[in-house]
C-alpha cells in the first residue's frame, strides 16, 4: 500500500491567462477526512477534478493510492468515488433503476449487482424510496442518491465537492454521520465545503486554498488556538437587555473590538488577554451601566481563522505553514510531470 491515499505534487492548471491552480502540493493519509476550504474561484473544484481524472494539469502530478491519475486514469478511477457539486438525474427513472443503471455500467452482473445495490441503498437509507422517481427527490435525498452512486464500486477514496450545499440542518447532520462512518471503515474522504464549522467537526485535517495556492494545512484545533499566539482573545458577552448596546460601548472603549453583534450582546476581541486586563474590562462594563449577565472566553471559530489567514496574506505576512513544496516555474509546454 502507498504511504498516502492522495498525493499532489506541484500541480498547475491555467485557463488562458488565469492560473486556477498555482503550484499546489499536499498529502492526505489513508482513512482520514480532509476538508478543502476556499472562496469561490480559489481553485477547489479544478483541483478536485484533476484528482478525479476529469481534467489535466498544465504541469505536475497527482496520485490516488500510488496510482498516477494523469498517466493511468482507468486504474485510478477504480479507486475513486466522485461526488460533484451538481449531477443530473433522468426523467422517469426510479431510485432503484438509477443505481442499477450505474451498477451495470461499472460491470456488476446478476446476484452480485443486486447485492451491491441493496448494500448501498441500505447504507444511504434509500431502501424505502426505491420506487421514488430519482428526479423528484428533495435536495437532501438527492445528495444521498449521489453518495450511493459514488459508493457502488466500493472506492478507497471518496472525493466530494460541496456535498452539504443547500441541505437543511437535519440532512447535514445525516451526511456528516455517513462521512464519519465511511472514515471509520477505512475510506479516505476529501471534501470541500463553505460550512467551516461542520468541517471542523468531521475532518481530521483542513486545507485552505487561496488564489490557487495552499495557505494552510493542519487540524482544526490548531486553527482555533492560533490567536493564543498573540495577546488578543475573544469573549462572548450577553446582556440582560439592550437599553445600551454593546456596540455603543465598544466605540468609546480602547483596546476592545466588536467582532459580531448578537440579539443581546455579541463577540468582542480584547487586545490584551492578561487576567488583570480582562477583569478591568468587565469592571468597566459594569461601571458604565452595561447589564452583563454572561462574560466568558470563546474559541476562535474557523471562519475567523480563515479570514485572518487571508488578511495576513493581503498584508504581506507569511501564511500558516503548509506542507506545500516550493513550486518550480510553470513550463511553456503542456507536458505533465511523471
PDB file of N, CA, C and O in Angstrom, residues 156-228:
ATOM      1  N   UNK A 156     -11.818   3.310  -2.531  1.00  0.00           N
ATOM      2  CA  UNK A 156     -10.988   3.563  -1.360  1.00  0.00           C
ATOM      3  C   UNK A 156     -10.960   5.049  -1.005  1.00  0.00           C
ATOM      4  O   UNK A 156     -10.778   5.416   0.155  1.00  0.00           O
ATOM      5  N   UNK A 157     -11.119   5.895  -2.015  1.00  0.00           N
ATOM      6  CA  UNK A 157     -11.047   7.347  -1.816  1.00  0.00           C
ATOM      7  C   UNK A 157     -12.334   7.980  -2.328  1.00  0.00           C
ATOM      8  O   UNK A 157     -12.748   7.707  -3.465  1.00  0.00           O
ATOM      9  N   UNK A 158     -12.956   8.803  -1.507  1.00  0.00           N
ATOM     10  CA  UNK A 158     -14.192   9.489  -1.888  1.00  0.00           C
ATOM     11  C   UNK A 158     -13.904  10.987  -1.985  1.00  0.00           C
ATOM     12  O   UNK A 158     -13.435  11.607  -1.030  1.00  0.00           O
ATOM     13  N   UNK A 159     -14.162  11.563  -3.161  1.00  0.00           N
ATOM     14  CA  UNK A 159     -13.931  12.991  -3.416  1.00  0.00           C
ATOM     15  C   UNK A 159     -15.286  13.659  -3.553  1.00  0.00           C
ATOM     16  O   UNK A 159     -16.062  13.337  -4.459  1.00  0.00           O
ATOM     17  N   UNK A 160     -15.576  14.614  -2.653  1.00  0.00           N
ATOM     18  CA  UNK A 160     -16.910  15.210  -2.568  1.00  0.00           C
ATOM     19  C   UNK A 160     -16.804  16.730  -2.687  1.00  0.00           C
ATOM     20  O   UNK A 160     -16.175  17.384  -1.858  1.00  0.00           O
ATOM     21  N   UNK A 161     -17.425  17.279  -3.715  1.00  0.00           N
ATOM     22  CA  UNK A 161     -17.373  18.714  -3.969  1.00  0.00           C
ATOM     23  C   UNK A 161     -18.661  19.376  -3.464  1.00  0.00           C
ATOM     24  O   UNK A 161     -19.722  19.213  -4.065  1.00  0.00           O
ATOM     25  N   UNK A 162     -18.582  20.088  -2.356  1.00  0.00           N
ATOM     26  CA  UNK A 162     -19.716  20.823  -1.765  1.00  0.00           C
ATOM     27  C   UNK A 162     -20.954  19.937  -1.562  1.00  0.00           C
ATOM     28  O   UNK A 162     -22.063  20.289  -1.984  1.00  0.00           O
ATOM     29  N   UNK A 163     -20.820  18.788  -0.902  1.00  0.00           N
ATOM     30  CA  UNK A 163     -21.981  17.897  -0.755  1.00  0.00           C
ATOM     31  C   UNK A 163     -23.063  18.448   0.174  1.00  0.00           C
ATOM     32  O   UNK A 163     -24.215  18.030   0.089  1.00  0.00           O
ATOM     33  N   UNK A 164     -22.692  19.379   1.075  1.00  0.00           N
ATOM     34  CA  UNK A 164     -23.672  19.901   2.039  1.00  0.00           C
ATOM     35  C   UNK A 164     -24.366  21.167   1.557  1.00  0.00           C
ATOM     36  O   UNK A 164     -25.234  21.701   2.254  1.00  0.00           O
ATOM     37  N   UNK A 165     -24.007  21.658   0.376  1.00  0.00           N
ATOM     38  CA  UNK A 165     -24.590  22.908  -0.123  1.00  0.00           C
ATOM     39  C   UNK A 165     -26.098  22.753  -0.319  1.00  0.00           C
ATOM     40  O   UNK A 165     -26.563  21.835  -0.982  1.00  0.00           O
ATOM     41  N   UNK A 166     -26.856  23.650   0.271  1.00  0.00           N
ATOM     42  CA  UNK A 166     -28.301  23.655   0.098  1.00  0.00           C
ATOM     43  C   UNK A 166     -29.060  22.674   0.963  1.00  0.00           C
ATOM     44  O   UNK A 166     -30.287  22.582   0.860  1.00  0.00           O
ATOM     45  N   UNK A 167     -28.375  21.923   1.832  1.00  0.00           N
ATOM     46  CA  UNK A 167     -29.064  20.958   2.683  1.00  0.00           C
ATOM     47  C   UNK A 167     -29.645  21.636   3.922  1.00  0.00           C
ATOM     48  O   UNK A 167     -29.064  22.583   4.455  1.00  0.00           O
ATOM     49  N   UNK A 168     -30.768  21.109   4.395  1.00  0.00           N
ATOM     50  CA  UNK A 168     -31.321  21.620   5.646  1.00  0.00           C
ATOM     51  C   UNK A 168     -30.519  21.037   6.809  1.00  0.00           C
ATOM     52  O   UNK A 168     -29.717  20.113   6.629  1.00  0.00           O
ATOM     53  N   UNK A 169     -30.691  21.554   8.033  1.00  0.00           N
ATOM     54  CA  UNK A 169     -29.869  21.100   9.170  1.00  0.00           C
ATOM     55  C   UNK A 169     -29.930  19.591   9.402  1.00  0.00           C
ATOM     56  O   UNK A 169     -28.901  18.961   9.682  1.00  0.00           O
ATOM     57  N   UNK A 170     -31.113  18.991   9.294  1.00  0.00           N
ATOM     58  CA  UNK A 170     -31.237  17.548   9.518  1.00  0.00           C
ATOM     59  C   UNK A 170     -30.443  16.770   8.475  1.00  0.00           C
ATOM     60  O   UNK A 170     -29.734  15.802   8.812  1.00  0.00           O
ATOM     61  N   UNK A 171     -30.542  17.173   7.213  1.00  0.00           N
ATOM     62  CA  UNK A 171     -29.814  16.478   6.152  1.00  0.00           C
ATOM     63  C   UNK A 171     -28.306  16.631   6.315  1.00  0.00           C
ATOM     64  O   UNK A 171     -27.545  15.698   6.017  1.00  0.00           O
ATOM     65  N   UNK A 172     -27.854  17.801   6.800  1.00  0.00           N
ATOM     66  CA  UNK A 172     -26.415  17.999   7.026  1.00  0.00           C
ATOM     67  C   UNK A 172     -25.908  17.078   8.131  1.00  0.00           C
ATOM     68  O   UNK A 172     -24.810  16.518   8.037  1.00  0.00           O
ATOM     69  N   UNK A 173     -26.694  16.925   9.195  1.00  0.00           N
ATOM     70  CA  UNK A 173     -26.308  16.022  10.287  1.00  0.00           C
ATOM     71  C   UNK A 173     -26.210  14.590   9.770  1.00  0.00           C
ATOM     72  O   UNK A 173     -25.271  13.850  10.095  1.00  0.00           O
ATOM     73  N   UNK A 174     -27.176  14.170   8.962  1.00  0.00           N
ATOM     74  CA  UNK A 174     -27.168  12.814   8.409  1.00  0.00           C
ATOM     75  C   UNK A 174     -25.956  12.594   7.509  1.00  0.00           C
ATOM     76  O   UNK A 174     -25.313  11.536   7.561  1.00  0.00           O
ATOM     77  N   UNK A 175     -25.651  13.588   6.678  1.00  0.00           N
ATOM     78  CA  UNK A 175     -24.499  13.470   5.785  1.00  0.00           C
ATOM     79  C   UNK A 175     -23.199  13.383   6.587  1.00  0.00           C
ATOM     80  O   UNK A 175     -22.323  12.564   6.286  1.00  0.00           O
ATOM     81  N   UNK A 176     -23.100  14.208   7.622  1.00  0.00           N
ATOM     82  CA  UNK A 176     -21.898  14.201   8.459  1.00  0.00           C
ATOM     83  C   UNK A 176     -21.709  12.833   9.115  1.00  0.00           C
ATOM     84  O   UNK A 176     -20.580  12.327   9.194  1.00  0.00           O
ATOM     85  N   UNK A 177     -22.810  12.231   9.561  1.00  0.00           N
ATOM     86  CA  UNK A 177     -22.737  10.905  10.177  1.00  0.00           C
ATOM     87  C   UNK A 177     -22.249   9.868   9.166  1.00  0.00           C
ATOM     88  O   UNK A 177     -21.381   9.035   9.489  1.00  0.00           O
ATOM     89  N   UNK A 178     -22.775   9.902   7.944  1.00  0.00           N
ATOM     90  CA  UNK A 178     -22.360   8.941   6.921  1.00  0.00           C
ATOM     91  C   UNK A 178     -20.877   9.072   6.603  1.00  0.00           C
ATOM     92  O   UNK A 178     -20.177   8.069   6.417  1.00  0.00           O
ATOM     93  N   UNK A 179     -20.390  10.302   6.560  1.00  0.00           N
ATOM     94  CA  UNK A 179     -18.973  10.529   6.253  1.00  0.00           C
ATOM     95  C   UNK A 179     -18.080   9.942   7.345  1.00  0.00           C
ATOM     96  O   UNK A 179     -17.064   9.300   7.070  1.00  0.00           O
ATOM     97  N   UNK A 180     -18.458  10.136   8.615  1.00  0.00           N
ATOM     98  CA  UNK A 180     -17.652   9.593   9.700  1.00  0.00           C
ATOM     99  C   UNK A 180     -17.685   8.064   9.692  1.00  0.00           C
ATOM    100  O   UNK A 180     -16.675   7.408   9.983  1.00  0.00           O
ATOM    101  N   UNK A 181     -18.833   7.478   9.369  1.00  0.00           N
ATOM    102  CA  UNK A 181     -18.923   6.015   9.286  1.00  0.00           C
ATOM    103  C   UNK A 181     -17.993   5.494   8.194  1.00  0.00           C
ATOM    104  O   UNK A 181     -17.272   4.501   8.396  1.00  0.00           O
ATOM    105  N   UNK A 182     -17.982   6.159   7.045  1.00  0.00           N
ATOM    106  CA  UNK A 182     -17.101   5.742   5.951  1.00  0.00           C
ATOM    107  C   UNK A 182     -15.634   5.835   6.363  1.00  0.00           C
ATOM    108  O   UNK A 182     -14.830   4.955   6.031  1.00  0.00           O
ATOM    109  N   UNK A 183     -15.280   6.898   7.082  1.00  0.00           N
ATOM    110  CA  UNK A 183     -13.895   7.046   7.543  1.00  0.00           C
ATOM    111  C   UNK A 183     -13.528   5.935   8.530  1.00  0.00           C
ATOM    112  O   UNK A 183     -12.411   5.405   8.503  1.00  0.00           O
ATOM    113  N   UNK A 184     -14.468   5.580   9.401  1.00  0.00           N
ATOM    114  CA  UNK A 184     -14.208   4.508  10.361  1.00  0.00           C
ATOM    115  C   UNK A 184     -14.026   3.173   9.656  1.00  0.00           C
ATOM    116  O   UNK A 184     -13.367   2.270  10.182  1.00  0.00           O
ATOM    117  N   UNK A 185     -14.609   3.026   8.476  1.00  0.00           N
ATOM    118  CA  UNK A 185     -14.436   1.800   7.688  1.00  0.00           C
ATOM    119  C   UNK A 185     -13.116   1.800   6.916  1.00  0.00           C
ATOM    120  O   UNK A 185     -12.819   0.847   6.196  1.00  0.00           O
ATOM    121  N   UNK A 186     -12.348   2.886   7.043  1.00  0.00           N
ATOM    122  CA  UNK A 186     -11.035   2.940   6.413  1.00  0.00           C
ATOM    123  C   UNK A 186     -10.961   3.703   5.113  1.00  0.00           C
ATOM    124  O   UNK A 186      -9.901   3.771   4.486  1.00  0.00           O
ATOM    125  N   UNK A 187     -12.082   4.287   4.682  1.00  0.00           N
ATOM    126  CA  UNK A 187     -12.058   5.066   3.450  1.00  0.00           C
ATOM    127  C   UNK A 187     -11.480   6.462   3.716  1.00  0.00           C
ATOM    128  O   UNK A 187     -11.609   7.002   4.809  1.00  0.00           O
ATOM    129  N   UNK A 188     -10.872   7.014   2.686  1.00  0.00           N
ATOM    130  CA  UNK A 188     -10.326   8.368   2.760  1.00  0.00           C
ATOM    131  C   UNK A 188     -11.311   9.321   2.110  1.00  0.00           C
ATOM    132  O   UNK A 188     -11.778   9.076   0.998  1.00  0.00           O
ATOM    133  N   UNK A 189     -11.644  10.407   2.810  1.00  0.00           N
ATOM    134  CA  UNK A 189     -12.632  11.365   2.323  1.00  0.00           C
ATOM    135  C   UNK A 189     -11.955  12.704   2.091  1.00  0.00           C
ATOM    136  O   UNK A 189     -11.309  13.247   2.987  1.00  0.00           O
ATOM    137  N   UNK A 190     -12.120  13.235   0.887  1.00  0.00           N
ATOM    138  CA  UNK A 190     -11.607  14.568   0.545  1.00  0.00           C
ATOM    139  C   UNK A 190     -12.820  15.406   0.183  1.00  0.00           C
ATOM    140  O   UNK A 190     -13.476  15.170  -0.834  1.00  0.00           O
ATOM    141  N   UNK A 191     -13.153  16.395   1.024  1.00  0.00           N
ATOM    142  CA  UNK A 191     -14.439  17.072   0.926  1.00  0.00           C
ATOM    143  C   UNK A 191     -14.277  18.587   0.964  1.00  0.00           C
ATOM    144  O   UNK A 191     -13.554  19.120   1.800  1.00  0.00           O
ATOM    145  N   UNK A 192     -14.944  19.270   0.040  1.00  0.00           N
ATOM    146  CA  UNK A 192     -14.920  20.731   0.053  1.00  0.00           C
ATOM    147  C   UNK A 192     -16.258  21.238   0.582  1.00  0.00           C
ATOM    148  O   UNK A 192     -17.297  20.602   0.400  1.00  0.00           O
ATOM    149  N   UNK A 193     -16.221  22.393   1.243  1.00  0.00           N
ATOM    150  CA  UNK A 193     -17.447  22.962   1.795  1.00  0.00           C
ATOM    151  C   UNK A 193     -17.195  24.402   2.197  1.00  0.00           C
ATOM    152  O   UNK A 193     -16.072  24.795   2.498  1.00  0.00           O
ATOM    153  N   UNK A 194     -18.285  25.209   2.195  1.00  0.00           N
ATOM    154  CA  UNK A 194     -18.217  26.567   2.721  1.00  0.00           C
ATOM    155  C   UNK A 194     -18.648  26.607   4.181  1.00  0.00           C
ATOM    156  O   UNK A 194     -18.514  27.640   4.836  1.00  0.00           O
ATOM    157  N   UNK A 195     -19.176  25.496   4.708  1.00  0.00           N
ATOM    158  CA  UNK A 195     -19.656  25.455   6.093  1.00  0.00           C
ATOM    159  C   UNK A 195     -18.494  25.005   6.974  1.00  0.00           C
ATOM    160  O   UNK A 195     -18.335  23.823   7.297  1.00  0.00           O
ATOM    161  N   UNK A 196     -17.641  25.952   7.365  1.00  0.00           N
ATOM    162  CA  UNK A 196     -16.389  25.622   8.030  1.00  0.00           C
ATOM    163  C   UNK A 196     -16.600  24.983   9.392  1.00  0.00           C
ATOM    164  O   UNK A 196     -15.830  24.126   9.809  1.00  0.00           O
ATOM    165  N   UNK A 197     -17.651  25.397  10.114  1.00  0.00           N
ATOM    166  CA  UNK A 197     -17.880  24.835  11.438  1.00  0.00           C
ATOM    167  C   UNK A 197     -18.130  23.330  11.360  1.00  0.00           C
ATOM    168  O   UNK A 197     -17.654  22.561  12.200  1.00  0.00           O
ATOM    169  N   UNK A 198     -18.854  22.889  10.342  1.00  0.00           N
ATOM    170  CA  UNK A 198     -19.118  21.469  10.194  1.00  0.00           C
ATOM    171  C   UNK A 198     -17.876  20.707   9.743  1.00  0.00           C
ATOM    172  O   UNK A 198     -17.648  19.577  10.157  1.00  0.00           O
ATOM    173  N   UNK A 199     -17.055  21.324   8.905  1.00  0.00           N
ATOM    174  CA  UNK A 199     -15.811  20.681   8.508  1.00  0.00           C
ATOM    175  C   UNK A 199     -14.926  20.454   9.724  1.00  0.00           C
ATOM    176  O   UNK A 199     -14.274  19.417   9.849  1.00  0.00           O
ATOM    177  N   UNK A 200     -14.900  21.432  10.633  1.00  0.00           N
ATOM    178  CA  UNK A 200     -14.084  21.289  11.830  1.00  0.00           C
ATOM    179  C   UNK A 200     -14.509  20.123  12.685  1.00  0.00           C
ATOM    180  O   UNK A 200     -13.680  19.467  13.333  1.00  0.00           O
ATOM    181  N   UNK A 201     -15.806  19.821  12.687  1.00  0.00           N
ATOM    182  CA  UNK A 201     -16.320  18.727  13.500  1.00  0.00           C
ATOM    183  C   UNK A 201     -16.039  17.363  12.883  1.00  0.00           C
ATOM    184  O   UNK A 201     -15.838  16.383  13.600  1.00  0.00           O
ATOM    185  N   UNK A 202     -16.036  17.269  11.564  1.00  0.00           N
ATOM    186  CA  UNK A 202     -15.929  15.955  10.920  1.00  0.00           C
ATOM    187  C   UNK A 202     -14.560  15.648  10.337  1.00  0.00           C
ATOM    188  O   UNK A 202     -14.270  14.490  10.037  1.00  0.00           O
ATOM    189  N   UNK A 203     -13.701  16.661  10.168  1.00  0.00           N
ATOM    190  CA  UNK A 203     -12.439  16.465   9.446  1.00  0.00           C
ATOM    191  C   UNK A 203     -11.251  16.279  10.380  1.00  0.00           C
ATOM    192  O   UNK A 203     -11.163  16.894  11.441  1.00  0.00           O
ATOM    193  N   UNK A 204     -10.318  15.439   9.951  1.00  0.00           N
ATOM    194  CA  UNK A 204      -9.068  15.255  10.682  1.00  0.00           C
ATOM    195  C   UNK A 204      -8.066  16.343  10.343  1.00  0.00           C
ATOM    196  O   UNK A 204      -7.196  16.664  11.150  1.00  0.00           O
ATOM    197  N   UNK A 205      -8.170  16.906   9.144  1.00  0.00           N
ATOM    198  CA  UNK A 205      -7.270  17.984   8.731  1.00  0.00           C
ATOM    199  C   UNK A 205      -8.014  18.915   7.789  1.00  0.00           C
ATOM    200  O   UNK A 205      -9.031  18.542   7.201  1.00  0.00           O
ATOM    201  N   UNK A 206      -7.486  20.135   7.654  1.00  0.00           N
ATOM    202  CA  UNK A 206      -8.090  21.142   6.787  1.00  0.00           C
ATOM    203  C   UNK A 206      -7.031  21.724   5.867  1.00  0.00           C
ATOM    204  O   UNK A 206      -5.910  22.022   6.295  1.00  0.00           O
ATOM    205  N   UNK A 207      -7.399  21.856   4.596  1.00  0.00           N
ATOM    206  CA  UNK A 207      -6.560  22.515   3.599  1.00  0.00           C
ATOM    207  C   UNK A 207      -7.238  23.817   3.205  1.00  0.00           C
ATOM    208  O   UNK A 207      -8.405  23.805   2.796  1.00  0.00           O
ATOM    209  N   UNK A 208      -6.541  24.940   3.313  1.00  0.00           N
ATOM    210  CA  UNK A 208      -7.068  26.219   2.838  1.00  0.00           C
ATOM    211  C   UNK A 208      -6.354  26.580   1.545  1.00  0.00           C
ATOM    212  O   UNK A 208      -5.127  26.543   1.472  1.00  0.00           O
ATOM    213  N   UNK A 209      -7.136  26.926   0.532  1.00  0.00           N
ATOM    214  CA  UNK A 209      -6.563  27.341  -0.743  1.00  0.00           C
ATOM    215  C   UNK A 209      -7.038  28.755  -1.062  1.00  0.00           C
ATOM    216  O   UNK A 209      -8.200  29.100  -0.812  1.00  0.00           O
ATOM    217  N   UNK A 210      -6.129  29.559  -1.565  1.00  0.00           N
ATOM    218  CA  UNK A 210      -6.460  30.936  -1.932  1.00  0.00           C
ATOM    219  C   UNK A 210      -5.696  31.304  -3.189  1.00  0.00           C
ATOM    220  O   UNK A 210      -4.472  31.132  -3.256  1.00  0.00           O
ATOM    221  N   UNK A 211      -6.429  31.763  -4.210  1.00  0.00           N
ATOM    222  CA  UNK A 211      -5.834  32.155  -5.486  1.00  0.00           C
ATOM    223  C   UNK A 211      -4.923  31.054  -6.029  1.00  0.00           C
ATOM    224  O   UNK A 211      -3.829  31.305  -6.521  1.00  0.00           O
ATOM    225  N   UNK A 212      -5.407  29.820  -5.917  1.00  0.00           N
ATOM    226  CA  UNK A 212      -4.696  28.690  -6.492  1.00  0.00           C
ATOM    227  C   UNK A 212      -3.535  28.162  -5.687  1.00  0.00           C
ATOM    228  O   UNK A 212      -2.825  27.257  -6.143  1.00  0.00           O
ATOM    229  N   UNK A 213      -3.315  28.676  -4.463  1.00  0.00           N
ATOM    230  CA  UNK A 213      -2.192  28.231  -3.640  1.00  0.00           C
ATOM    231  C   UNK A 213      -2.677  27.755  -2.280  1.00  0.00           C
ATOM    232  O   UNK A 213      -3.607  28.324  -1.715  1.00  0.00           O
ATOM    233  N   UNK A 214      -2.028  26.711  -1.744  1.00  0.00           N
ATOM    234  CA  UNK A 214      -2.343  26.236  -0.407  1.00  0.00           C
ATOM    235  C   UNK A 214      -1.741  27.213   0.614  1.00  0.00           C
ATOM    236  O   UNK A 214      -0.545  27.495   0.575  1.00  0.00           O
ATOM    237  N   UNK A 215      -2.586  27.711   1.507  1.00  0.00           N
ATOM    238  CA  UNK A 215      -2.107  28.675   2.511  1.00  0.00           C
ATOM    239  C   UNK A 215      -2.168  28.107   3.919  1.00  0.00           C
ATOM    240  O   UNK A 215      -1.699  28.749   4.864  1.00  0.00           O
ATOM    241  N   UNK A 216      -2.756  26.931   4.083  1.00  0.00           N
ATOM    242  CA  UNK A 216      -2.757  26.268   5.393  1.00  0.00           C
ATOM    243  C   UNK A 216      -3.051  24.798   5.200  1.00  0.00           C
ATOM    244  O   UNK A 216      -3.887  24.411   4.392  1.00  0.00           O
ATOM    245  N   UNK A 217      -2.361  23.953   5.977  1.00  0.00           N
ATOM    246  CA  UNK A 217      -2.658  22.526   6.019  1.00  0.00           C
ATOM    247  C   UNK A 217      -2.419  22.064   7.447  1.00  0.00           C
ATOM    248  O   UNK A 217      -1.283  22.007   7.915  1.00  0.00           O
ATOM    249  N   UNK A 218      -3.482  21.774   8.163  1.00  0.00           N
ATOM    250  CA  UNK A 218      -3.362  21.363   9.558  1.00  0.00           C
ATOM    251  C   UNK A 218      -4.717  20.982  10.113  1.00  0.00           C
ATOM    252  O   UNK A 218      -5.703  20.897   9.387  1.00  0.00           O
ATOM    253  N   UNK A 219      -4.764  20.753  11.436  1.00  0.00           N
ATOM    254  CA  UNK A 219      -6.037  20.364  12.039  1.00  0.00           C
ATOM    255  C   UNK A 219      -6.809  21.580  12.512  1.00  0.00           C
ATOM    256  O   UNK A 219      -6.276  22.685  12.631  1.00  0.00           O
ATOM    257  N   UNK A 220      -8.097  21.368  12.795  1.00  0.00           N
ATOM    258  CA  UNK A 220      -8.984  22.465  13.187  1.00  0.00           C
ATOM    259  C   UNK A 220      -8.570  23.060  14.519  1.00  0.00           C
ATOM    260  O   UNK A 220      -8.672  24.270  14.737  1.00  0.00           O
ATOM    261  N   UNK A 221      -8.091  22.213  15.437  1.00  0.00           N
ATOM    262  CA  UNK A 221      -7.735  22.704  16.765  1.00  0.00           C
ATOM    263  C   UNK A 221      -6.592  23.709  16.693  1.00  0.00           C
ATOM    264  O   UNK A 221      -6.587  24.716  17.401  1.00  0.00           O
ATOM    265  N   UNK A 222      -5.619  23.448  15.821  1.00  0.00           N
ATOM    266  CA  UNK A 222      -4.509  24.382  15.655  1.00  0.00           C
ATOM    267  C   UNK A 222      -5.010  25.733  15.186  1.00  0.00           C
ATOM    268  O   UNK A 222      -4.544  26.785  15.643  1.00  0.00           O
ATOM    269  N   UNK A 223      -5.980  25.724  14.278  1.00  0.00           N
ATOM    270  CA  UNK A 223      -6.540  26.981  13.782  1.00  0.00           C
ATOM    271  C   UNK A 223      -7.281  27.734  14.880  1.00  0.00           C
ATOM    272  O   UNK A 223      -7.148  28.943  15.024  1.00  0.00           O
ATOM    273  N   UNK A 224      -8.082  26.994  15.661  1.00  0.00           N
ATOM    274  CA  UNK A 224      -8.851  27.656  16.717  1.00  0.00           C
ATOM    275  C   UNK A 224      -7.952  28.279  17.771  1.00  0.00           C
ATOM    276  O   UNK A 224      -8.276  29.292  18.362  1.00  0.00           O
ATOM    277  N   UNK A 225      -6.803  27.647  18.018  1.00  0.00           N
ATOM    278  CA  UNK A 225      -5.903  28.133  19.044  1.00  0.00           C
ATOM    279  C   UNK A 225      -4.890  29.128  18.507  1.00  0.00           C
ATOM    280  O   UNK A 225      -4.058  29.638  19.250  1.00  0.00           O
ATOM    281  N   UNK A 226      -4.974  29.418  17.203  1.00  0.00           N
ATOM    282  CA  UNK A 226      -3.978  30.292  16.587  1.00  0.00           C
ATOM    283  C   UNK A 226      -3.874  31.646  17.240  1.00  0.00           C
ATOM    284  O   UNK A 226      -2.797  32.228  17.369  1.00  0.00           O
ATOM    285  N   UNK A 227      -5.009  32.213  17.705  1.00  0.00           N
ATOM    286  CA  UNK A 227      -4.986  33.540  18.301  1.00  0.00           C
ATOM    287  C   UNK A 227      -4.297  33.556  19.647  1.00  0.00           C
ATOM    288  O   UNK A 227      -3.947  34.607  20.162  1.00  0.00           O
ATOM    289  N   UNK A 228      -4.075  32.359  20.268  1.00  0.00           N
ATOM    290  CA  UNK A 228      -3.409  32.325  21.560  1.00  0.00           C
ATOM    291  C   UNK A 228      -1.933  32.698  21.433  1.00  0.00           C
ATOM    292  O   UNK A 228      -1.270  32.965  22.430  1.00  0.00           O
TER     293      UNK A 228
END
